[in-house]
Amino acid sequence: HPNAYTAGKVYDVTEFLDEHPGGSKIILKYAGKDATQEYDPIHPPDAITTHLPPEKHLGPVEPDTAETVEVSITDEEKARQDRMSRRPSLDEILNLHDFEAIAKQVMSEKAWAYYSSAADDEITNRENHAAYHRIWFRPRILINVTKVDWSTTILGHRSSMPLYITATALGKLGHPDGEINLTKAAAKHGVIQMIPTLASCSFDEIVDAAAPGQVQFFQLYVNKDRNITKRIVQHAEKRGIKGLFITVDAPQLGRREKDMRMKFTAEDPSEVSKSGADGVDRSQGAARAISSFIDPGLQWSDLDWFKSITKMPLILKGVQRWEDALKAYDLGMAGVVLSNHGGRQLDFARSGIEILVEVVRKLKEERGLTFPNEKFQLFVDGGVRRATDVLKAIALGATAVGVGRPFLYAFSSYGVEGVDKALKILHDEFEMNMRLLGANTIKDITPDMVDASNISAHVAAIPGDRLYDSNYESMQHARLREMKAKM
């Protein structure tokens, strides 16, 4: 039997070979060997206990008998380590774009492909950022801005700024400490971290790493097996999680083609394309591999069940039109995240900030609501790179915005110090821009301070964002294979 080995334990995975969403070849490569290094970053820690029946858990390995796979350092890896040693000091990092520029050069190609990729032609992914460029400021002058305060409350909890660290999967692809980097920096800066279902660190590790009183939210992918979901949700509540963000934009995972191309180069293409007995498309790489449990049958009528199993506030993450925001309000949700999953799901979904304008207008018309609203909070994520982006969303009625990839890039390039620096940069940007806008507190950031009249015009001649554009890596076509020189 090919025995897989993870962190000191041996497992018999023979019968699982055909079901493994990552294909059988990678398992056979590590048969009888220590697979920890390859396995850890791309599997949640409970992957084996969840998917493998107890009789296949063979027990602890005898020390020194497991053969480790010699991780021979490839030329690529040597070059990557060399680039790592040439990173600029953190003092030279001036903005969130800088982290991305460095991360792109020092991360493994596999990790970069997974983090940076988005759906199809990546139009929505880029539009998420570009949409902010169609909103302009109308600053007030001659206001005493000696003291400015950009702290706020999110679902009733204090936050030092109107943003939270949103959930992103597989933190260990970018750094061995994974999501814990975010937990520690969030504690230091008084911001809220949303813990992902598909974290590389276990849920309990992330909660245990929090400081006393540190507020954390949880992002939930709903499992086809509702008993598993119930267990996860109630465990989260028991551990003190303050908000449950239910992902509603991912009944199936989008095609992230940069990530897929990466898989073809990493594996033998003929193996990748053979789908297993379960018809899982192996070419989808890490994303597909870890997400096959997500329930495509999730529907509005399930929300009452969620209310029955938890007292945590429920927020729908991935709302993309005002009609659904209205429905969420009518069904007693605590709020919605106007989001397209970082452009990774439906390409040509509109940006969260554009949907925000529509939701605020329509919910006022239909239910007389004004925003920001304590009873029904609107959040936006996707494309945020500057405090000015955040302030535009606040002016238009958002309670706070979620930031994801920039923090991944920060820890992939500099570990926890990188995330610390990213949050420092944002604090500095908030202070300066609040002053320049003529606003003393977040409550003073009102709709009259922005002109968003062009938000739904998708043709806009404005100066290009050179920093953002230079980080954007163009998509590639399929190519002829390299000729192998005949000896």
XYZ file of C-alpha atoms in Angstrom:
487
model
C 0.000 0.000 0.000
C 1.277 3.467 -0.717
C 1.413 5.007 2.737
C 1.261 8.754 2.998
C 2.917 10.315 5.973
C 2.091 13.664 7.497
C 3.683 15.207 10.553
C 4.691 11.943 12.212
C 1.658 9.847 11.243
C 1.214 7.114 8.636
C -1.919 6.715 6.501
C -3.045 4.119 4.003
C -4.365 6.110 1.052
C -4.620 3.292 -1.513
C -8.396 3.473 -1.899
C -8.304 7.251 -1.953
C -5.956 7.447 -4.970
C -8.704 7.866 -7.563
C -10.630 10.359 -5.474
C -7.718 12.665 -4.705
C -8.655 15.958 -6.373
C -4.975 16.649 -7.003
C -4.545 13.404 -8.940
C -2.889 10.133 -7.935
C 0.526 10.827 -9.444
C 1.568 13.257 -6.730
C 0.541 10.754 -4.013
C 2.460 7.897 -5.632
C 5.514 10.115 -5.893
C 5.540 10.353 -2.082
C 4.457 6.758 -1.311
C 6.238 5.494 1.803
C 7.978 8.839 2.191
C 7.596 11.942 4.283
C 5.299 14.237 2.279
C 4.962 16.961 4.883
C 6.751 19.724 2.955
C 4.660 19.317 -0.164
C 1.423 18.552 1.682
C 1.229 21.216 4.382
C 0.810 24.442 2.422
C -2.053 23.226 0.243
C -4.180 21.201 2.655
C -6.163 22.436 5.621
C -4.789 20.584 8.664
C -7.911 18.444 9.095
C -8.036 17.295 5.448
C -6.979 13.746 6.309
C -9.125 13.307 9.403
C -12.131 14.553 7.426
C -11.683 12.457 4.277
C -9.981 9.250 5.396
C -11.847 6.629 7.477
C -10.244 5.930 10.896
C -9.127 2.413 9.965
C -6.793 3.951 7.351
C -4.975 5.909 10.078
C -2.115 3.508 10.735
C -0.558 5.386 13.651
C 2.745 7.136 14.365
C 5.768 6.467 12.191
C 8.836 4.910 13.785
C 11.401 7.687 14.030
C 14.118 7.654 11.363
C 12.374 5.006 9.254
C 10.488 7.362 6.976
C 12.451 8.338 3.955
C 12.235 12.038 3.381
C 12.009 12.995 -0.231
C 15.271 14.724 -0.925
C 14.185 18.199 -1.735
C 16.984 18.987 -4.099
C 17.228 22.706 -4.515
C 16.457 23.457 -8.136
C 18.125 26.272 -10.039
C 14.811 28.139 -9.926
C 14.699 27.834 -6.158
C 18.320 28.991 -5.847
C 17.483 32.016 -7.973
C 14.386 32.678 -5.853
C 16.412 32.541 -2.631
C 18.915 34.925 -4.192
C 16.106 37.359 -5.032
C 14.814 36.958 -1.465
C 18.195 38.078 -0.131
C 18.016 41.202 -2.285
C 14.671 42.495 -1.019
C 14.676 46.215 -0.224
C 14.403 47.141 3.455
C 10.874 47.746 4.740
C 11.685 51.470 4.958
C 11.783 51.511 1.172
C 8.253 50.078 0.907
C 6.052 53.136 0.475
C 2.644 51.719 -0.438
C 0.663 48.501 -0.852
C 1.627 48.210 -4.536
C 5.271 47.820 -3.457
C 4.549 44.613 -1.521
C 2.981 43.102 -4.621
C 5.961 44.053 -6.770
C 8.385 42.373 -4.353
C 6.153 39.351 -3.645
C 5.893 38.662 -7.361
C 9.672 38.295 -7.494
C 10.294 36.372 -4.283
C 7.347 33.961 -4.045
C 7.328 30.497 -5.571
C 5.694 30.542 -8.995
C 3.000 28.167 -7.775
C 2.047 30.459 -4.885
C 2.107 33.585 -7.055
C -0.126 31.890 -9.632
C -2.645 30.880 -6.973
C -2.794 34.252 -5.188
C -2.719 36.554 -8.212
C -4.937 34.638 -10.615
C -8.572 35.467 -11.300
C -11.415 34.237 -13.479
C -11.315 33.913 -17.272
C -9.865 37.087 -18.845
C -9.396 38.762 -15.462
C -11.537 41.723 -16.510
C -13.461 41.906 -13.230
C -10.250 41.476 -11.268
C -8.796 44.610 -12.858
C -12.112 46.493 -12.881
C -12.340 46.072 -9.103
C -9.382 48.420 -8.801
C -10.167 50.637 -11.789
C -13.710 51.366 -10.551
C -12.310 53.491 -7.727
C -10.756 55.744 -10.360
C -14.211 56.814 -11.536
C -14.933 58.358 -8.139
C -13.529 61.806 -7.392
C -13.329 63.810 -4.173
C -15.045 67.080 -3.217
C -12.929 68.087 -0.206
C -13.951 70.637 2.393
C -11.481 73.378 3.290
C -10.775 75.471 6.366
C -11.794 72.794 8.840
C -9.735 72.402 12.008
C -8.074 69.061 11.301
C -5.440 69.168 14.041
C -6.962 65.977 15.390
C -8.362 63.359 13.042
C -9.739 59.961 14.061
C -10.392 57.193 11.555
C -11.476 54.502 14.026
C -14.942 52.992 13.699
C -17.083 50.054 14.769
C -17.778 46.975 12.636
C -20.780 44.848 13.713
C -20.501 46.713 17.018
C -16.794 45.999 17.576
C -14.068 48.629 17.713
C -11.682 48.800 14.773
C -8.776 51.237 14.510
C -9.681 51.866 10.857
C -12.659 51.186 8.580
C -11.148 48.068 7.041
C -10.752 44.429 7.974
C -8.424 41.681 6.747
C -10.694 39.554 4.598
C -10.531 35.780 4.219
C -8.134 34.324 1.625
C -7.280 30.620 1.310
C -3.937 28.812 1.686
C -1.782 31.295 3.569
C 1.132 28.856 3.852
C 1.721 28.950 0.107
C 3.235 32.395 0.669
C 4.865 31.948 4.095
C 5.333 29.015 6.505
C 3.389 30.776 9.292
C 0.404 31.297 6.999
C -2.622 33.109 8.432
C -0.987 33.553 11.860
C 1.005 36.424 10.293
C -2.308 38.240 9.820
C -3.605 37.396 13.299
C -0.561 38.878 15.014
C -0.432 42.068 12.949
C -4.203 42.524 13.335
C -3.815 42.351 17.130
C -1.052 44.921 17.107
C -3.061 47.376 15.016
C -6.538 46.789 16.414
C -8.074 45.580 13.157
C -10.322 42.559 12.633
C -9.217 39.416 10.797
C -11.727 37.226 8.975
C -10.595 33.603 9.260
C -11.060 31.548 6.063
C -12.623 28.076 5.910
C -9.717 27.023 3.677
C -6.907 28.374 5.822
C -3.589 26.482 5.795
C -3.411 26.834 9.576
C -6.189 25.113 11.508
C -9.070 27.240 12.783
C -8.064 26.611 16.392
C -4.429 27.542 15.749
C -5.559 30.906 14.376
C -7.958 31.560 17.267
C -5.303 30.479 19.775
C -2.824 32.940 18.240
C -5.163 35.870 18.925
C -4.504 38.295 21.773
C -6.998 38.409 24.672
C -10.127 40.246 23.502
C -9.012 40.299 19.850
C -12.048 40.269 17.545
C -12.155 37.713 14.724
C -14.783 36.925 12.094
C -15.166 33.635 10.216
C -15.770 33.041 6.496
C -17.813 29.924 5.822
C -17.958 27.700 2.763
C -21.115 25.635 3.228
C -20.497 21.888 3.085
C -22.821 19.506 1.235
C -22.951 17.664 4.551
C -24.848 20.095 6.773
C -23.780 18.247 9.922
C -20.168 19.199 9.186
C -21.240 22.814 8.620
C -23.232 22.824 11.860
C -20.248 21.484 13.790
C -17.915 24.121 12.285
C -20.330 27.008 12.913
C -21.094 26.064 16.508
C -17.419 25.477 17.239
C -16.638 28.939 15.837
C -19.284 30.507 18.045
C -17.995 28.625 21.096
C -14.480 29.947 20.383
C -15.814 33.525 20.428
C -16.079 34.379 16.733
C -18.076 37.616 16.377
C -19.528 37.338 12.864
C -20.252 34.587 10.335
C -19.657 35.556 6.706
C -21.373 32.985 4.479
C -19.864 32.847 0.985
C -22.658 32.982 -1.600
C -20.774 33.639 -4.858
C -19.049 30.259 -5.229
C -21.431 27.380 -6.003
C -18.581 26.272 -8.274
C -15.065 27.654 -8.363
C -14.182 30.038 -11.214
C -11.517 29.112 -13.744
C -8.305 30.857 -12.723
C -6.335 30.235 -15.899
C -2.952 31.507 -14.694
C -3.209 28.999 -11.882
C -4.251 26.252 -14.324
C -1.325 26.941 -16.681
C 0.992 26.695 -13.712
C -0.404 23.212 -12.962
C 0.310 22.007 -16.503
C 3.929 23.005 -16.229
C 4.276 21.488 -12.758
C 2.776 18.096 -13.632
C 2.863 15.825 -16.640
C 0.029 17.327 -18.741
C -1.354 13.936 -19.788
C -1.851 12.972 -16.131
C -3.445 16.236 -15.139
C -6.165 16.037 -17.738
C -7.335 12.542 -16.807
C -10.150 13.177 -14.424
C -10.696 10.676 -11.646
C -13.614 8.367 -10.982
C -15.464 11.315 -9.468
C -15.065 13.415 -12.618
C -13.056 16.113 -10.823
C -11.105 18.108 -13.380
C -7.528 17.661 -12.182
C -6.276 20.579 -14.230
C -7.816 23.049 -11.815
C -4.952 22.776 -9.373
C -4.987 23.639 -5.682
C -8.195 25.646 -5.800
C -10.351 22.847 -7.176
C -8.592 20.250 -5.062
C -9.617 21.767 -1.758
C -13.080 22.989 -2.676
C -14.946 19.932 -3.908
C -17.030 19.865 -0.689
C -18.731 23.235 -1.368
C -22.499 22.850 -1.822
C -23.867 24.172 -5.148
C -27.370 23.611 -3.737
C -27.180 26.381 -1.119
C -30.313 28.553 -1.386
C -32.266 31.359 0.306
C -34.414 28.887 2.242
C -31.285 27.603 4.046
C -30.790 30.905 5.870
C -33.453 30.122 8.484
C -31.495 26.981 9.365
C -28.358 29.081 9.935
C -30.329 31.342 12.262
C -31.447 28.258 14.176
C -27.931 26.919 14.794
C -26.094 30.107 15.831
C -26.529 33.477 17.487
C -23.592 35.030 15.615
C -24.536 37.870 13.244
C -24.947 36.444 9.719
C -23.511 38.301 6.720
C -23.798 37.169 3.101
C -20.427 37.490 1.360
C -20.578 37.890 -2.418
C -23.804 39.843 -3.068
C -23.711 41.331 -6.587
C -27.037 43.160 -7.123
C -29.364 45.351 -5.076
C -32.288 42.910 -5.268
C -30.285 40.313 -3.320
C -29.103 42.878 -0.758
C -32.762 43.794 -0.202
C -33.698 40.133 0.229
C -30.881 39.679 2.753
C -32.191 42.683 4.706
C -35.755 41.353 4.666
C -34.543 37.957 5.903
C -32.834 39.520 8.918
C -29.182 39.236 7.922
C -26.821 41.585 9.797
C -25.294 42.807 6.538
C -23.834 41.912 3.163
C -20.416 42.043 1.542
C -20.760 43.498 -1.956
C -18.078 41.429 -3.616
C -17.186 39.281 -6.615
C -14.626 37.143 -4.763
C -11.630 39.226 -5.860
C -12.583 38.746 -9.518
C -12.061 34.982 -9.133
C -15.613 33.805 -9.859
C -17.872 35.300 -12.558
C -15.860 37.433 -14.950
C -17.776 40.629 -15.845
C -19.435 40.774 -12.440
C -19.360 44.462 -11.507
C -17.100 45.873 -8.816
C -18.275 46.006 -5.209
C -18.029 49.801 -5.122
C -20.340 50.128 -8.133
C -22.879 47.765 -6.536
C -22.642 49.818 -3.316
C -23.951 52.925 -5.082
C -26.884 50.918 -6.477
C -27.669 49.199 -3.141
C -27.659 52.445 -1.154
C -29.982 54.127 -3.668
C -32.418 51.231 -3.952
C -32.638 50.304 -0.256
C -33.464 53.906 0.511
C -36.228 53.861 -2.120
C -37.595 50.443 -1.152
C -37.201 50.436 2.660
C -36.283 53.999 3.629
C -32.847 52.954 4.888
C -29.917 55.339 5.125
C -26.289 54.216 5.232
C -24.004 53.544 6.989
C -26.628 51.656 8.993
C -26.020 49.905 12.325
C -28.844 47.403 11.753
C -27.784 46.378 8.245
C -24.122 46.932 7.457
C -22.713 47.162 3.951
C -19.172 45.988 3.260
C -17.210 46.092 0.023
C -14.103 44.190 -0.997
C -11.934 43.839 -4.087
C -9.288 46.111 -5.595
C -8.568 48.269 -2.540
C -4.961 49.491 -2.502
C -5.078 52.933 -0.824
C -6.810 54.644 2.087
C -8.437 56.893 -0.533
C -10.212 53.809 -1.954
C -11.512 53.011 1.534
C -12.669 56.597 2.148
C -14.601 56.582 -1.137
C -16.479 53.468 -0.024
C -17.187 55.003 3.400
C -18.496 58.198 1.813
C -20.859 56.114 -0.309
C -22.338 54.284 2.695
C -20.094 51.308 3.477
C -19.342 50.495 7.123
C -15.907 49.095 6.229
C -14.010 47.453 3.386
C -12.211 44.124 3.156
C -8.608 43.934 1.983
C -7.211 40.561 0.949
C -4.385 40.119 -1.547
C -2.244 43.102 -0.427
C -1.846 41.503 3.019
C -0.975 38.141 1.426
C 1.710 39.875 -0.623
C 2.952 41.669 2.492
C 3.552 38.442 4.447
C 4.768 36.504 1.415
C 7.536 39.036 0.962
C 8.277 40.082 4.583
C 6.380 37.848 7.029
C 4.521 39.382 9.957
C 6.673 42.550 9.766
C 5.333 43.062 6.248
C 1.710 43.008 7.420
C 2.638 45.319 10.286
C 4.201 47.743 7.798
C 1.202 47.513 5.434
C -1.142 48.512 8.262
C 1.214 51.331 9.310
C 1.172 52.645 5.735
C -2.635 52.583 5.738
C -2.772 54.436 9.091
C -0.499 57.139 7.661
C -2.576 57.397 4.499
C -5.803 57.690 6.532
C -4.394 60.495 8.650
C -3.212 62.511 5.673
C -6.298 61.995 3.533
C -8.774 62.703 6.360
C -7.010 66.036 6.843
C -6.982 66.837 3.146
C -10.666 65.954 2.844
C -11.537 68.175 5.784
C -12.984 65.366 7.924
C -12.303 64.890 11.647
C -13.954 61.503 12.062
C -15.350 58.716 9.908
C -18.844 60.151 10.514
C -17.732 63.302 8.687
C -17.027 61.318 5.504
C -20.372 61.913 3.824
C -21.793 61.343 0.312
C -21.354 65.010 -0.652
C -17.571 64.534 -0.379
C -17.422 62.357 -3.488
C -18.641 62.547 -7.049
C -19.570 59.013 -8.125
C -21.814 60.094 -10.991
C -19.696 58.141 -13.500
C -19.475 54.926 -11.494
C -21.539 52.862 -13.924
C -19.946 54.332 -17.045
C -17.533 51.606 -18.059
C -15.641 53.715 -20.521
C -13.433 56.162 -18.713
C -10.481 58.136 -20.024
C -8.479 58.762 -16.880
C -4.760 58.602 -16.261
C -3.696 54.957 -15.873
C -2.504 53.724 -12.490
C 1.094 52.963 -13.421
C 1.988 51.153 -10.184
C -1.016 48.855 -10.400
C -0.594 48.257 -14.120
C 3.100 47.460 -13.856
C 2.352 44.765 -11.248
C -0.306 43.210 -13.465
C 1.062 40.198 -15.267
C -0.487 39.603 -18.678
C -2.229 36.334 -19.339
C -0.494 33.892 -21.692
C -1.637 31.762 -24.624
C -1.014 28.056 -24.999
C 2.407 27.555 -26.596
C 4.356 25.070 -28.644
C 6.459 22.780 -26.461
C 10.180 23.476 -26.256
C 12.253 21.306 -28.589
C 14.440 18.889 -26.662
C 17.942 18.844 -28.198
C 18.733 15.363 -29.570
C 22.113 14.143 -28.363
